[in-house]
Short mmCIF file of C-alpha atoms in Angstrom, two decimals:
data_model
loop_
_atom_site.label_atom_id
_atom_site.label_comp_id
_atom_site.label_asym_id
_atom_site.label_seq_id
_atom_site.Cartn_x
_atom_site.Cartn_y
_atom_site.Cartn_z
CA UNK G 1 0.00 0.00 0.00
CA UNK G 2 1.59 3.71 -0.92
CA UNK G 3 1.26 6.39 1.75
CA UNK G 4 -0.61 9.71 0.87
CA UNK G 5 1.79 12.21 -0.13
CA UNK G 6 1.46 13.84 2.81
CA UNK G 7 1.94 11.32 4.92
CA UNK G 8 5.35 9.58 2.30
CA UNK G 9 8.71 10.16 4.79
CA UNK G 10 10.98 12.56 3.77
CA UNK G 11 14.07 11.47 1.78
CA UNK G 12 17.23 10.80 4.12
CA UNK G 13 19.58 13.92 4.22
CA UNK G 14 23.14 13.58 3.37
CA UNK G 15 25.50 14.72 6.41
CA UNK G 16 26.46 17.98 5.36
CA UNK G 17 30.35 16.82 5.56
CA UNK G 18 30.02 14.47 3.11
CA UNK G 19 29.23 17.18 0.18
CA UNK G 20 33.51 18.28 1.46
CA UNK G 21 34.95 14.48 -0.04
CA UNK G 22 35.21 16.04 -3.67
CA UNK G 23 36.69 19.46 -2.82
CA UNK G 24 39.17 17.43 -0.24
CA UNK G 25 40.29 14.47 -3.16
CA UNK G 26 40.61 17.54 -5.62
CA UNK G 27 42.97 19.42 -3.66
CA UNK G 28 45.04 16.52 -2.39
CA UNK G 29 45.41 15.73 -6.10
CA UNK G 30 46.78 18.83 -6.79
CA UNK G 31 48.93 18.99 -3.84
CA UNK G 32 50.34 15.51 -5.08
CA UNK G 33 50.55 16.88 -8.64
CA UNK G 34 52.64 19.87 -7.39
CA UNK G 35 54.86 17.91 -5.38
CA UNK G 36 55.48 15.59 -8.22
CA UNK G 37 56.45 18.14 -10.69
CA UNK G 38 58.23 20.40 -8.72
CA UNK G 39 60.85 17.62 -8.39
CA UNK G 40 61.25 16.71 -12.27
CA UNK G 41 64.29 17.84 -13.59
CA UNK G 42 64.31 20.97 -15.18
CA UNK G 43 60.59 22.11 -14.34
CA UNK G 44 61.08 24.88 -12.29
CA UNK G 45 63.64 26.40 -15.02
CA UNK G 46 60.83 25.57 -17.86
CA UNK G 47 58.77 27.88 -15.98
CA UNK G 48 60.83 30.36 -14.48
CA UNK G 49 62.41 30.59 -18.15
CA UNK G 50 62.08 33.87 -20.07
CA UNK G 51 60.76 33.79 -22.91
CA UNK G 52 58.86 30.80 -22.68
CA UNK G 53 55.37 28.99 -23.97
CA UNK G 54 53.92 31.80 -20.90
CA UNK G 55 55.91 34.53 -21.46
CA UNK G 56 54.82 37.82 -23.34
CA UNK G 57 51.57 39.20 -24.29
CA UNK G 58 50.86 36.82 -26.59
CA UNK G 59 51.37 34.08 -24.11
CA UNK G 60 49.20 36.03 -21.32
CA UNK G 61 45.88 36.39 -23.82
CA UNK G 62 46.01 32.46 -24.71
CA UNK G 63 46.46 31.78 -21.76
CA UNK G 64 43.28 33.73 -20.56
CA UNK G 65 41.57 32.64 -23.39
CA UNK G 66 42.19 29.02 -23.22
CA UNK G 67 41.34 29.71 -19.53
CA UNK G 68 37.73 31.27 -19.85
CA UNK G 69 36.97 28.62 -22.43
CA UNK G 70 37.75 25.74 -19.88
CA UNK G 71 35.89 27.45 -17.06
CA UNK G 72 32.39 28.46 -19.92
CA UNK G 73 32.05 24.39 -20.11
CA UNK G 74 31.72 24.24 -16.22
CA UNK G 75 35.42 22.10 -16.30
CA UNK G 76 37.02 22.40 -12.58
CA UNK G 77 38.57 25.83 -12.34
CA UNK G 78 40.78 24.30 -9.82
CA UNK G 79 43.19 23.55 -12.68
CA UNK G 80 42.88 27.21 -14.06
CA UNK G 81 43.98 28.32 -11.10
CA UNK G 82 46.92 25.67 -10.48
CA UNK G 83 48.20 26.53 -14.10
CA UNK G 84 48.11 30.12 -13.39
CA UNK G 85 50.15 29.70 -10.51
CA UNK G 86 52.58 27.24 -11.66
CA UNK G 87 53.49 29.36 -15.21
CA UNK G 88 52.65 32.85 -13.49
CA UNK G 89 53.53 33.00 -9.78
CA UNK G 90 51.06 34.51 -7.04
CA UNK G 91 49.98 37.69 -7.49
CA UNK G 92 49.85 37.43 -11.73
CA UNK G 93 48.52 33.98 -11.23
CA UNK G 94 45.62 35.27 -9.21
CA UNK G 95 44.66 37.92 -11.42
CA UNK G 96 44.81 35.86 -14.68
CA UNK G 97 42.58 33.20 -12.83
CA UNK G 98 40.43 35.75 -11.91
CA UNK G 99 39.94 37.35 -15.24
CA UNK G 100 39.70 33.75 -16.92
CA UNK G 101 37.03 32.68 -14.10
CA UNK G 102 34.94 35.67 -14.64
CA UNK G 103 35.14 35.47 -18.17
CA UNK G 104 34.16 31.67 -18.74
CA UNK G 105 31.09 32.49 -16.12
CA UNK G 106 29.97 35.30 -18.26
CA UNK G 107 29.61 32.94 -21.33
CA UNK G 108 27.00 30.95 -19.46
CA UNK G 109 25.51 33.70 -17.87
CA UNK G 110 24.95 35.02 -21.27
CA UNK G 111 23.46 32.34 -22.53
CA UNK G 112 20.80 31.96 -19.51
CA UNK G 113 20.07 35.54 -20.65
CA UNK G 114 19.25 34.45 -24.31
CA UNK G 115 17.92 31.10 -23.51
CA UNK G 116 15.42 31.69 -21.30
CA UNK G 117 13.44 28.91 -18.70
CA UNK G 118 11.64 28.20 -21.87
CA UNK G 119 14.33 26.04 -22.96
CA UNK G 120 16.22 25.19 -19.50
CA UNK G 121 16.75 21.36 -18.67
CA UNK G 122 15.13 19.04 -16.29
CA UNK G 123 18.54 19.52 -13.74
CA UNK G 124 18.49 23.09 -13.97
CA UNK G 125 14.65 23.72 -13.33
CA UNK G 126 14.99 22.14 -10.45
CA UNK G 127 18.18 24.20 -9.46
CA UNK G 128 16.02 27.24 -10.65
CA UNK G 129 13.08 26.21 -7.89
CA UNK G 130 15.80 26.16 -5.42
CA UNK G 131 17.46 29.65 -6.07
CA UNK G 132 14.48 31.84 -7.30
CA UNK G 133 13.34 33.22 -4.35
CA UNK G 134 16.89 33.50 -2.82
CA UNK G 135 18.09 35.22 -5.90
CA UNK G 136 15.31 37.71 -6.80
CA UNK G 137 15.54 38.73 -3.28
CA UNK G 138 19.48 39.30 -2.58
CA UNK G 139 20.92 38.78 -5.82
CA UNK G 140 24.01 39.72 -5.22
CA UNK G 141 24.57 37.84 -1.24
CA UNK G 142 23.36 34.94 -2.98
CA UNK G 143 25.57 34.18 -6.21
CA UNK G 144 28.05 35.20 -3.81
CA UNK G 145 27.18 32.99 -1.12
CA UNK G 146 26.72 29.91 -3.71
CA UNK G 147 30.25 31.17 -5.19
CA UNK G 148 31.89 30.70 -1.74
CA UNK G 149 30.67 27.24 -1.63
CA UNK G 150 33.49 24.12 -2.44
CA UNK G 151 30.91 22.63 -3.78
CA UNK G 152 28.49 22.38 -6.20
CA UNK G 153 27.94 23.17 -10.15
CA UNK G 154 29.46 27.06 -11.32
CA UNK G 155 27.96 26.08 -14.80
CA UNK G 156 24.56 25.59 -13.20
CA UNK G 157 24.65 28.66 -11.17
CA UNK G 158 25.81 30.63 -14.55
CA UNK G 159 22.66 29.78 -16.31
CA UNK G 160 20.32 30.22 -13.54
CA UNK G 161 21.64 33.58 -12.81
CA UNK G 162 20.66 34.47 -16.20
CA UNK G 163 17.56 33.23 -16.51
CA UNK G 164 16.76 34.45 -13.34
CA UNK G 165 17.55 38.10 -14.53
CA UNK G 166 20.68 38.70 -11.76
CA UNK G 167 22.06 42.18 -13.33
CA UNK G 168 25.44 41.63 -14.86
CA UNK G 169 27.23 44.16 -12.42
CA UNK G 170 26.47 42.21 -9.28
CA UNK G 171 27.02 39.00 -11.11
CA UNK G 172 30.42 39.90 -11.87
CA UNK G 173 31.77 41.53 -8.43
CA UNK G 174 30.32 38.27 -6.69
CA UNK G 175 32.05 36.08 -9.30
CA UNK G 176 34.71 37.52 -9.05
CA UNK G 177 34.82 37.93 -4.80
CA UNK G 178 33.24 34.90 -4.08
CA UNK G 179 35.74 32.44 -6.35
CA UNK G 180 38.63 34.73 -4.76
CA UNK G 181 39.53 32.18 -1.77
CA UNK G 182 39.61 29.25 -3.88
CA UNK G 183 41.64 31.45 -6.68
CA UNK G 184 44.01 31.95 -3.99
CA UNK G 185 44.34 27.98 -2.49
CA UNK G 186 44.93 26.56 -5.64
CA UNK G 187 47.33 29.70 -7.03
CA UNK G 188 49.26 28.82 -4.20
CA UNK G 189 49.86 25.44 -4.61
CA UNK G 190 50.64 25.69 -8.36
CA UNK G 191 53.09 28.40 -7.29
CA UNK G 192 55.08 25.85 -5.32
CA UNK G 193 56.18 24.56 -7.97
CA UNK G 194 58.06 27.56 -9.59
CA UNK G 195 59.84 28.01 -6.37
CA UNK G 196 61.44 25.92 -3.16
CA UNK G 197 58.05 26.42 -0.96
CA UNK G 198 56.38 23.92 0.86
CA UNK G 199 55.31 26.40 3.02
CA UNK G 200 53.10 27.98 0.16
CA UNK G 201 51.26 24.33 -0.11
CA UNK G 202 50.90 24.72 3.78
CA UNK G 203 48.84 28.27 3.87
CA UNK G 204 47.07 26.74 0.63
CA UNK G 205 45.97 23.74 2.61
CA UNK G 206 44.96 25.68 5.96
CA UNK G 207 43.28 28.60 3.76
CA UNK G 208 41.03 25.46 2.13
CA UNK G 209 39.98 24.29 5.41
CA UNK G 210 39.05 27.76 6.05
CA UNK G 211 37.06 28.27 2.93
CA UNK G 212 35.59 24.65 3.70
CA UNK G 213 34.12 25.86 6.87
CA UNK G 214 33.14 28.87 5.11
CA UNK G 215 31.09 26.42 3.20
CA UNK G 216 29.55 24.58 5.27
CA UNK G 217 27.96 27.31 7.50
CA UNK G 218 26.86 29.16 4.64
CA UNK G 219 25.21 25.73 3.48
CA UNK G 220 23.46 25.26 6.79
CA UNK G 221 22.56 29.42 6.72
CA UNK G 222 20.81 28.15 3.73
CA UNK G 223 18.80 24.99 4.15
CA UNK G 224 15.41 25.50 4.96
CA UNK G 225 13.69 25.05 8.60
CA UNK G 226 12.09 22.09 9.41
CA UNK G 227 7.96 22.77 9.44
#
């Protein structure tokens, strides 16, 4: 016999930790990945090299542009960022990320904006029931709330902010603020491997479990009371 609808027990809740296991794996492959290469022969001189692949204007746009066009198809960031840092150092590695994050966001965000809920798919109308009252209310807190996340799909959140009608200025800034912490964890370990700094692996690791708790109260902040 089925249960009225009513009456039907509610679907068992994932512990809120568990959500962390991606974002944890992803950044101890990339701490791996840093420590591998940063003991091949010759790496740190292929990067530190001038000029090289990286090196020069040319080497900057196609970078940024190879960049955005990894982060538009809602591919991990993460590795944006760990490039940037490994071929650019810290402070240039952050700001390429940056631009290339924003960038590849804006591409979906675009589309949203021309494709309308008309033509949305079945996993993003249900991320769209989710966010529209959040995002019609704060627009802004909230991309940059779901920004500051570890988890979850940037793609997703692209399109619904434009086809929920977010304005393109506070898209941007919370784009832009609320990837900054993960910019800078995963900047900083591809920037160990230009240079002799464990340490900068270290700060990336603690700033991550910062972020991560970050996360996970914002997540909580979020989920609706119980009736």
């Amino acid at each position: 016999m089925t249960l009225p609808h009513a009456a039907r027990p509610a679907p068992p809740v994932r512990p809120t930790s568990r959500v962390l296991v991606r974002p944890v794996v992803l950044l101890a492959a990339f701490v791996g990945l840093a420590l591998v290469m940063g003991r091949l022969p010759g790496m740190r001189a292929l990067l530190t090299a001038a000029p090289g692949l990286h090196a020069g204007r040319e080497g900057v746009a196609l970078f940024v542009l190879a960049a955005s066009a990894f982060c538009a198809f809602g591919l991990p960031r993460q590795a944006v960022c760990f490039a940037a840092g490994a071929a650019y150092g810290i402070g240039a590695g952050c700001v390429l990320a940056t631009l290339a994050t924003v960038t590849g966001c804006l591409f979906g965000y675009g589309w949203g904006r021309w494709a309308g809920r008309p033509r949305m798919p079945a996993r993003l109308a249900a991320t769209m029931a989710r966010l529209d009252g959040f995002v019609r209310r704060e627009p802004f807190v909230s991309v940059l709330t779901l920004r500051l996340m570890p988890v979850g799909s940037a793609l997703l959140l692209n399109l619904a902010s434009g086809m929920l009608g977010v304005r393109v200025v506070p898209f941007v800034l919370a784009t832009a603020l609320g990837s900054l912490p993960q910019t800078v964890v995963f900047v900083l370990v591809g920037s160990g491997i230009r240079l002799e700094g464990p340490w900068r692996i270290g700060i990336a690791v603690m700033l991550f479990a910062l972020s991560a708790l970050l996360g996970l109260w914002l997540m909580r902040r979020m989920r609706p009371a119980p009736p």
